[in-house]
Amino acid sequence: MEVDSGDEAALVDERLELYSGSSQIARRSVEQRGKMKKSKLATALLVAVAALGSATITAVPANAVGSGSWNCAIYNTYNGKSTTSGSNFTAGGSQCGSAQISVGYTVSGGSAQYTAYRTAKDLVTVGNPGYPVFQGRHKMSNPAPAYNYPNNT
Amino acid sequence: MKLRHAAVVLALVLSVTGCTPTSSQEVGVSASQSPNPISTQQEAALSSDVISQADYQAGFEAYRACMADKGYELIDAGLDGILYDYSIPAAAMDSGISDECYEFNWQQVDARWQDQNIDDSETAKIVSACLEKNGVEPAASYEENVALLTQYGIDPGTC
């Protein structure tokens, strides 16, 4: 089971689909110009905009856990995913530096803790620490000048 | 409302709501690649092509000492094979103190050490097992196996 019930990944995808869907709505509207009444067009656009707004608000909770992709500081993107009971990963490290991951969990009847950061060039994964994971921290390391990866310039 | 105007309004809304396929998502903690200062000890270790075990361990001790200075003790810290294993109190992580101590004293040395030993890592084992689970014969190295994951379109999230 994904942390945040996995809805976040679905919502991110859903958001892109909605964007695509809106483009299709606009395209179809062009083709049907003259046939569709202006009021219908405005209604269709309002519905699309409302759907987009709603999806955006729920798709990007601040510092939530689940899955996502981020822009590298230099260029390109990396992504990651955290789950309550499965494995967790950060990928795309060679695009940015090196991929890192640490996951947060709460020991039974005890305190919240994070695992040590694990690092790899392209893809780093960590298994479940033995307790349900409540957060994943997906990062890129700060590459040393002498250790820049080939496509990191 | 003319269609052209409607399209402009829609584009503006998309822009304001961040609804472009390439927009960044604030999930978890995002990248930080600003050239933060590092300790002279870490800098010296990085000047070598290869990180020694002594450099790796010295960096860890510096990180641990920094955490202790700030009032946090690493939990169950110790060497597990070639890597240090430990847990970080959530308060230290959430406050940013752990990352501050880590980046200044140890992060880049730790990253290079882990990369030097990647074929013996938990990541390498998980990736290899994931390939087998998907009916793909794993190769000998982590790097080859990551390429196989891509080649066969296996989502690492399913590993």
GROMACS .gro file of C-alpha atoms in nm:
model
  312
    1MET     CA    1   0.000   0.000   0.000
    2GLU     CA    2   0.133   0.340  -0.087
    3VAL     CA    3   0.158   0.608   0.171
    4ASP     CA    4  -0.131   0.849   0.125
    5SER     CA    5  -0.313   0.549  -0.016
    6GLY     CA    6  -0.138   0.588  -0.348
    7ASP     CA    7  -0.391   0.840  -0.465
    8GLU     CA    8  -0.126   1.095  -0.521
    9ALA     CA    9   0.030   0.911  -0.813
   10ALA     CA   10  -0.311   0.863  -0.961
   11LEU     CA   11  -0.392   1.226  -0.909
   12VAL     CA   12  -0.070   1.340  -1.072
   13ASP     CA   13  -0.153   1.127  -1.374
   14GLU     CA   14  -0.508   1.242  -1.361
   15ARG     CA   15  -0.391   1.599  -1.368
   16LEU     CA   16  -0.198   1.543  -1.689
   17GLU     CA   17  -0.494   1.368  -1.842
   18LEU     CA   18  -0.715   1.659  -1.750
   19TYR     CA   19  -0.469   1.895  -1.914
   20SER     CA   20  -0.471   1.680  -2.224
   21GLY     CA   21  -0.845   1.653  -2.208
   22SER     CA   22  -0.880   2.028  -2.192
   23SER     CA   23  -0.664   2.063  -2.501
   24GLN     CA   24  -0.890   1.817  -2.678
   25ILE     CA   25  -1.192   2.012  -2.570
   26ALA     CA   26  -1.039   2.329  -2.712
   27ARG     CA   27  -0.942   2.149  -3.036
   28ARG     CA   28  -1.283   2.002  -3.086
   29SER     CA   29  -1.428   2.343  -3.023
   30VAL     CA   30  -1.224   2.485  -3.309
   31GLU     CA   31  -1.347   2.215  -3.543
   32GLN     CA   32  -1.703   2.276  -3.445
   33ARG     CA   33  -1.683   2.651  -3.456
   34GLY     CA   34  -2.005   2.788  -3.589
   35LYS     CA   35  -2.192   2.476  -3.489
   36MET     CA   36  -2.157   2.503  -3.116
   37LYS     CA   37  -2.325   2.791  -2.952
   38LYS     CA   38  -2.098   3.027  -2.764
   39SER     CA   39  -2.273   2.954  -2.438
   40LYS     CA   40  -2.199   2.582  -2.473
   41LEU     CA   41  -1.833   2.654  -2.540
   42ALA     CA   42  -1.808   2.874  -2.234
   43THR     CA   43  -1.974   2.604  -2.022
   44ALA     CA   44  -1.733   2.337  -2.149
   45LEU     CA   45  -1.435   2.557  -2.069
   46LEU     CA   46  -1.568   2.638  -1.724
   47VAL     CA   47  -1.613   2.269  -1.648
   48ALA     CA   48  -1.259   2.193  -1.763
   49VAL     CA   49  -1.115   2.479  -1.560
   50ALA     CA   50  -1.308   2.376  -1.250
   51ALA     CA   51  -1.187   2.019  -1.285
   52LEU     CA   52  -0.829   2.135  -1.326
   53GLY     CA   53  -0.845   2.356  -1.023
   54SER     CA   54  -0.986   2.079  -0.810
   55ALA     CA   55  -0.730   1.824  -0.926
   56THR     CA   56  -0.442   2.062  -0.864
   57ILE     CA   57  -0.543   2.138  -0.509
   58THR     CA   58  -0.563   1.773  -0.416
   59ALA     CA   59  -0.267   1.656  -0.625
   60VAL     CA   60   0.000   1.873  -0.467
   61PRO     CA   61  -0.026   1.856  -0.089
   62ALA     CA   62   0.272   2.025   0.073
   63ASN     CA   63   0.540   1.780   0.175
   64ALA     CA   64   0.309   1.486   0.131
   65VAL     CA   65   0.431   1.134   0.088
   66GLY     CA   66   0.356   0.916  -0.208
   67SER     CA   67   0.514   0.961  -0.546
   68GLY     CA   68   0.617   1.252  -0.760
   69SER     CA   69   0.873   1.398  -0.992
   70TRP     CA   70   1.080   1.708  -0.947
   71ASN     CA   71   1.298   1.933  -1.152
   72CYS     CA   72   1.672   1.904  -1.105
   73ALA     CA   73   1.855   2.216  -1.004
   74ILE     CA   74   2.066   2.186  -1.318
   75TYR     CA   75   1.830   2.035  -1.572
   76ASN     CA   76   1.598   1.742  -1.629
   77THR     CA   77   1.392   1.566  -1.366
   78TYR     CA   78   1.406   1.294  -1.108
   79ASN     CA   79   1.132   1.106  -0.934
   80GLY     CA   80   1.056   0.893  -0.634
   81LYS     CA   81   0.796   0.694  -0.452
   82SER     CA   82   0.742   0.591  -0.091
   83THR     CA   83   0.516   0.320   0.038
   84THR     CA   84   0.396   0.223   0.381
   85SER     CA   85   0.506  -0.138   0.363
   86GLY     CA   86   0.686  -0.198   0.034
   87SER     CA   87   1.012  -0.071  -0.108
   88ASN     CA   88   1.087   0.295  -0.168
   89PHE     CA   89   1.298   0.460  -0.432
   90THR     CA   90   1.446   0.773  -0.584
   91ALA     CA   91   1.541   0.753  -0.953
   92GLY     CA   92   1.702   0.968  -1.217
   93GLY     CA   93   2.006   1.047  -1.009
   94SER     CA   94   2.250   1.050  -1.297
   95GLN     CA   95   2.051   1.337  -1.440
   96CYS     CA   96   2.108   1.554  -1.136
   97GLY     CA   97   2.385   1.428  -0.914
   98SER     CA   98   2.319   1.110  -0.726
   99ALA     CA   99   1.987   0.988  -0.595
  100GLN     CA  100   1.924   0.970  -0.222
  101ILE     CA  101   1.645   0.838  -0.008
  102SER     CA  102   1.558   0.824   0.358
  103VAL     CA  103   1.223   0.711   0.492
  104GLY     CA  104   1.047   0.806   0.813
  105TYR     CA  105   0.876   0.552   1.032
  106THR     CA  106   0.740   0.522   1.384
  107VAL     CA  107   0.852   0.236   1.602
  108SER     CA  108   0.579   0.057   1.792
  109GLY     CA  109   0.480   0.269   2.088
  110GLY     CA  110   0.781   0.487   2.032
  111SER     CA  111   0.925   0.778   1.850
  112ALA     CA  112   0.935   0.881   1.487
  113GLN     CA  113   1.268   0.820   1.318
  114TYR     CA  114   1.429   0.832   0.976
  115THR     CA  115   1.662   0.581   0.817
  116ALA     CA  116   2.013   0.676   0.715
  117TYR     CA  117   2.034   0.823   0.367
  118ARG     CA  118   2.110   0.566   0.101
  119THR     CA  119   2.262   0.684  -0.223
  120ALA     CA  120   2.320   0.556  -0.576
  121LYS     CA  121   2.405   0.708  -0.910
  122ASP     CA  122   2.084   0.628  -1.100
  123LEU     CA  123   1.834   0.451  -0.881
  124VAL     CA  124   1.838   0.398  -0.507
  125THR     CA  125   1.593   0.180  -0.322
  126VAL     CA  126   1.538   0.093   0.041
  127GLY     CA  127   1.318  -0.176   0.179
  128ASN     CA  128   1.066  -0.133   0.453
  129PRO     CA  129   1.241  -0.057   0.785
  130GLY     CA  130   1.015  -0.294   0.977
  131TYR     CA  131   0.749  -0.038   1.062
  132PRO     CA  132   0.496   0.148   0.848
  133VAL     CA  133   0.659   0.433   0.658
  134PHE     CA  134   0.496   0.772   0.697
  135GLN     CA  135   0.725   0.978   0.476
  136GLY     CA  136   0.993   0.947   0.213
  137ARG     CA  137   1.261   1.208   0.165
  138HIS     CA  138   1.381   1.200  -0.195
  139LYS     CA  139   1.685   1.409  -0.265
  140MET     CA  140   1.981   1.462  -0.490
  141SER     CA  141   2.324   1.475  -0.336
  142ASN     CA  142   2.542   1.775  -0.390
  143PRO     CA  143   2.799   1.640  -0.634
  144ALA     CA  144   3.158   1.734  -0.572
  145PRO     CA  145   3.323   1.919  -0.860
  146ALA     CA  146   3.563   1.631  -0.903
  147TYR     CA  147   3.280   1.385  -0.911
  148ASN     CA  148   3.035   1.530  -1.159
  149TYR     CA  149   2.865   1.265  -1.362
  150PRO     CA  150   2.917   1.282  -1.738
  151ASN     CA  151   2.581   1.438  -1.818
  152ASN     CA  152   2.575   1.663  -1.517
  153THR     CA  153   2.737   1.965  -1.680
  154MET     CA  154  -1.674   3.503  -2.559
  155LYS     CA  155  -1.460   3.447  -2.867
  156LEU     CA  156  -1.274   3.122  -2.896
  157ARG     CA  157  -0.936   3.299  -2.903
  158HIS     CA  158  -1.019   3.477  -2.580
  159ALA     CA  159  -1.137   3.154  -2.422
  160ALA     CA  160  -0.810   2.984  -2.515
  161VAL     CA  161  -0.613   3.269  -2.360
  162VAL     CA  162  -0.815   3.241  -2.039
  163LEU     CA  163  -0.759   2.866  -2.028
  164ALA     CA  164  -0.384   2.908  -2.084
  165LEU     CA  165  -0.368   3.160  -1.802
  166VAL     CA  166  -0.554   2.927  -1.567
  167LEU     CA  167  -0.320   2.641  -1.659
  168SER     CA  168  -0.024   2.863  -1.588
  169VAL     CA  169  -0.156   2.983  -1.252
  170THR     CA  170  -0.250   2.635  -1.135
  171GLY     CA  171   0.085   2.494  -1.245
  172CYS     CA  172  -0.089   2.249  -1.473
  173THR     CA  173   0.184   2.179  -1.721
  174PRO     CA  174   0.324   1.830  -1.760
  175THR     CA  175   0.671   1.950  -1.665
  176SER     CA  176   0.583   2.144  -1.352
  177SER     CA  177   0.767   2.042  -1.037
  178GLN     CA  178   0.576   1.863  -0.766
  179GLU     CA  179   0.629   1.950  -0.403
  180VAL     CA  180   0.619   1.597  -0.276
  181GLY     CA  181   0.866   1.490  -0.013
  182VAL     CA  182   1.180   1.698  -0.016
  183SER     CA  183   1.308   1.832  -0.341
  184ALA     CA  184   1.660   1.868  -0.470
  185SER     CA  185   1.907   2.104  -0.320
  186GLN     CA  186   2.215   2.148  -0.530
  187SER     CA  187   2.340   2.483  -0.416
  188PRO     CA  188   2.712   2.468  -0.344
  189ASN     CA  189   2.682   2.451   0.033
  190PRO     CA  190   3.004   2.480   0.229
  191ILE     CA  191   3.165   2.158   0.343
  192SER     CA  192   3.418   2.084   0.614
  193THR     CA  193   3.788   2.086   0.536
  194GLN     CA  194   3.796   1.723   0.644
  195GLN     CA  195   3.535   1.630   0.384
  196GLU     CA  196   3.702   1.846   0.122
  197ALA     CA  197   4.033   1.670   0.182
  198ALA     CA  198   3.871   1.329   0.150
  199LEU     CA  199   3.706   1.430  -0.178
  200SER     CA  200   4.036   1.542  -0.328
  201SER     CA  201   4.129   1.178  -0.369
  202ASP     CA  202   3.995   0.966  -0.654
  203VAL     CA  203   3.887   0.696  -0.416
  204ILE     CA  204   3.728   0.733  -0.074
  205SER     CA  205   3.906   0.524   0.186
  206GLN     CA  206   3.728   0.343   0.465
  207ALA     CA  207   3.911   0.571   0.709
  208ASP     CA  208   3.769   0.878   0.532
  209TYR     CA  209   3.423   0.725   0.536
  210GLN     CA  210   3.438   0.647   0.906
  211ALA     CA  211   3.593   0.983   0.998
  212GLY     CA  212   3.315   1.160   0.809
  213PHE     CA  213   3.052   0.962   0.994
  214GLU     CA  214   3.208   1.045   1.330
  215ALA     CA  215   3.213   1.415   1.237
  216TYR     CA  216   2.845   1.394   1.141
  217ARG     CA  217   2.760   1.215   1.465
  218ALA     CA  218   2.955   1.471   1.670
  219CYS     CA  219   2.777   1.758   1.494
  220MET     CA  220   2.441   1.599   1.574
  221ALA     CA  221   2.543   1.553   1.938
  222ASP     CA  222   2.652   1.916   1.958
  223LYS     CA  223   2.303   2.014   1.846
  224GLY     CA  224   2.143   1.789   2.105
  225TYR     CA  225   2.059   1.480   1.898
  226GLU     CA  226   2.193   1.128   1.925
  227LEU     CA  227   2.185   0.891   1.632
  228ILE     CA  228   1.990   0.576   1.716
  229ASP     CA  229   2.143   0.228   1.698
  230ALA     CA  230   2.443   0.354   1.503
  231GLY     CA  231   2.702   0.105   1.392
  232LEU     CA  232   2.871  -0.054   1.096
  233ASP     CA  233   2.656  -0.305   0.913
  234GLY     CA  234   2.892  -0.463   0.665
  235ILE     CA  235   3.056  -0.179   0.478
  236LEU     CA  236   2.795   0.085   0.557
  237TYR     CA  237   2.694   0.264   0.871
  238ASP     CA  238   2.340   0.193   0.969
  239TYR     CA  239   2.156   0.421   1.207
  240SER     CA  240   1.832   0.605   1.258
  241ILE     CA  241   1.781   0.976   1.290
  242PRO     CA  242   1.535   1.129   1.538
  243ALA     CA  243   1.249   1.280   1.339
  244ALA     CA  244   1.288   1.609   1.521
  245ALA     CA  245   1.645   1.641   1.392
  246MET     CA  246   1.535   1.562   1.037
  247ASP     CA  247   1.233   1.789   1.045
  248SER     CA  248   1.429   2.082   1.185
  249GLY     CA  249   1.691   2.050   0.911
  250ILE     CA  250   1.970   1.999   1.162
  251SER     CA  251   2.045   1.648   1.046
  252ASP     CA  252   2.077   1.755   0.682
  253GLU     CA  253   2.288   2.051   0.785
  254CYS     CA  254   2.532   1.829   0.979
  255TYR     CA  255   2.524   1.562   0.709
  256GLU     CA  256   2.593   1.792   0.417
  257PHE     CA  257   2.870   1.982   0.592
  258ASN     CA  258   3.054   1.683   0.732
  259TRP     CA  259   2.980   1.373   0.536
  260GLN     CA  260   2.724   1.368   0.254
  261GLN     CA  261   2.954   1.368  -0.048
  262VAL     CA  262   3.201   1.128   0.108
  263ASP     CA  263   2.913   0.900   0.206
  264ALA     CA  264   2.766   0.919  -0.146
  265ARG     CA  265   3.095   0.831  -0.312
  266TRP     CA  266   3.163   0.551  -0.067
  267GLN     CA  267   2.820   0.402  -0.130
  268ASP     CA  268   2.875   0.436  -0.504
  269GLN     CA  269   3.212   0.264  -0.480
  270ASN     CA  270   3.040  -0.027  -0.309
  271ILE     CA  271   2.710  -0.017  -0.494
  272ASP     CA  272   2.720  -0.379  -0.610
  273ASP     CA  273   2.706  -0.495  -0.247
  274SER     CA  274   2.426  -0.257  -0.150
  275GLU     CA  275   2.067  -0.318  -0.051
  276THR     CA  276   1.968  -0.127  -0.365
  277ALA     CA  277   2.159  -0.372  -0.585
  278LYS     CA  278   1.989  -0.666  -0.411
  279ILE     CA  279   1.642  -0.515  -0.446
  280VAL     CA  280   1.695  -0.433  -0.815
  281SER     CA  281   1.828  -0.781  -0.885
  282ALA     CA  282   1.537  -0.945  -0.704
  283CYS     CA  283   1.296  -0.719  -0.891
  284LEU     CA  284   1.431  -0.836  -1.225
  285GLU     CA  285   1.393  -1.199  -1.123
  286LYS     CA  286   1.039  -1.133  -1.003
  287ASN     CA  287   0.962  -1.000  -1.350
  288GLY     CA  288   1.119  -1.297  -1.526
  289VAL     CA  289   1.439  -1.120  -1.628
  290GLU     CA  290   1.776  -1.279  -1.560
  291PRO     CA  291   1.980  -1.026  -1.360
  292ALA     CA  292   2.328  -0.927  -1.476
  293ALA     CA  293   2.631  -0.911  -1.249
  294SER     CA  294   2.639  -0.540  -1.174
  295TYR     CA  295   2.397  -0.286  -1.036
  296GLU     CA  296   2.454  -0.059  -1.335
  297GLU     CA  297   2.363  -0.330  -1.585
  298ASN     CA  298   2.058  -0.425  -1.380
  299VAL     CA  299   1.930  -0.068  -1.369
  300ALA     CA  300   1.966  -0.063  -1.748
  301LEU     CA  301   1.768  -0.387  -1.765
  302LEU     CA  302   1.490  -0.236  -1.555
  303THR     CA  303   1.466   0.044  -1.811
  304GLN     CA  304   1.496  -0.190  -2.107
  305TYR     CA  305   1.208  -0.407  -1.988
  306GLY     CA  306   1.000  -0.113  -1.873
  307ILE     CA  307   0.986  -0.228  -1.513
  308ASP     CA  308   0.864   0.041  -1.275
  309PRO     CA  309   1.102   0.056  -0.976
  310GLY     CA  310   0.799   0.134  -0.765
  311THR     CA  311   0.689  -0.225  -0.811
  312CYS     CA  312   1.016  -0.358  -0.675
   0.00000   0.00000   0.00000
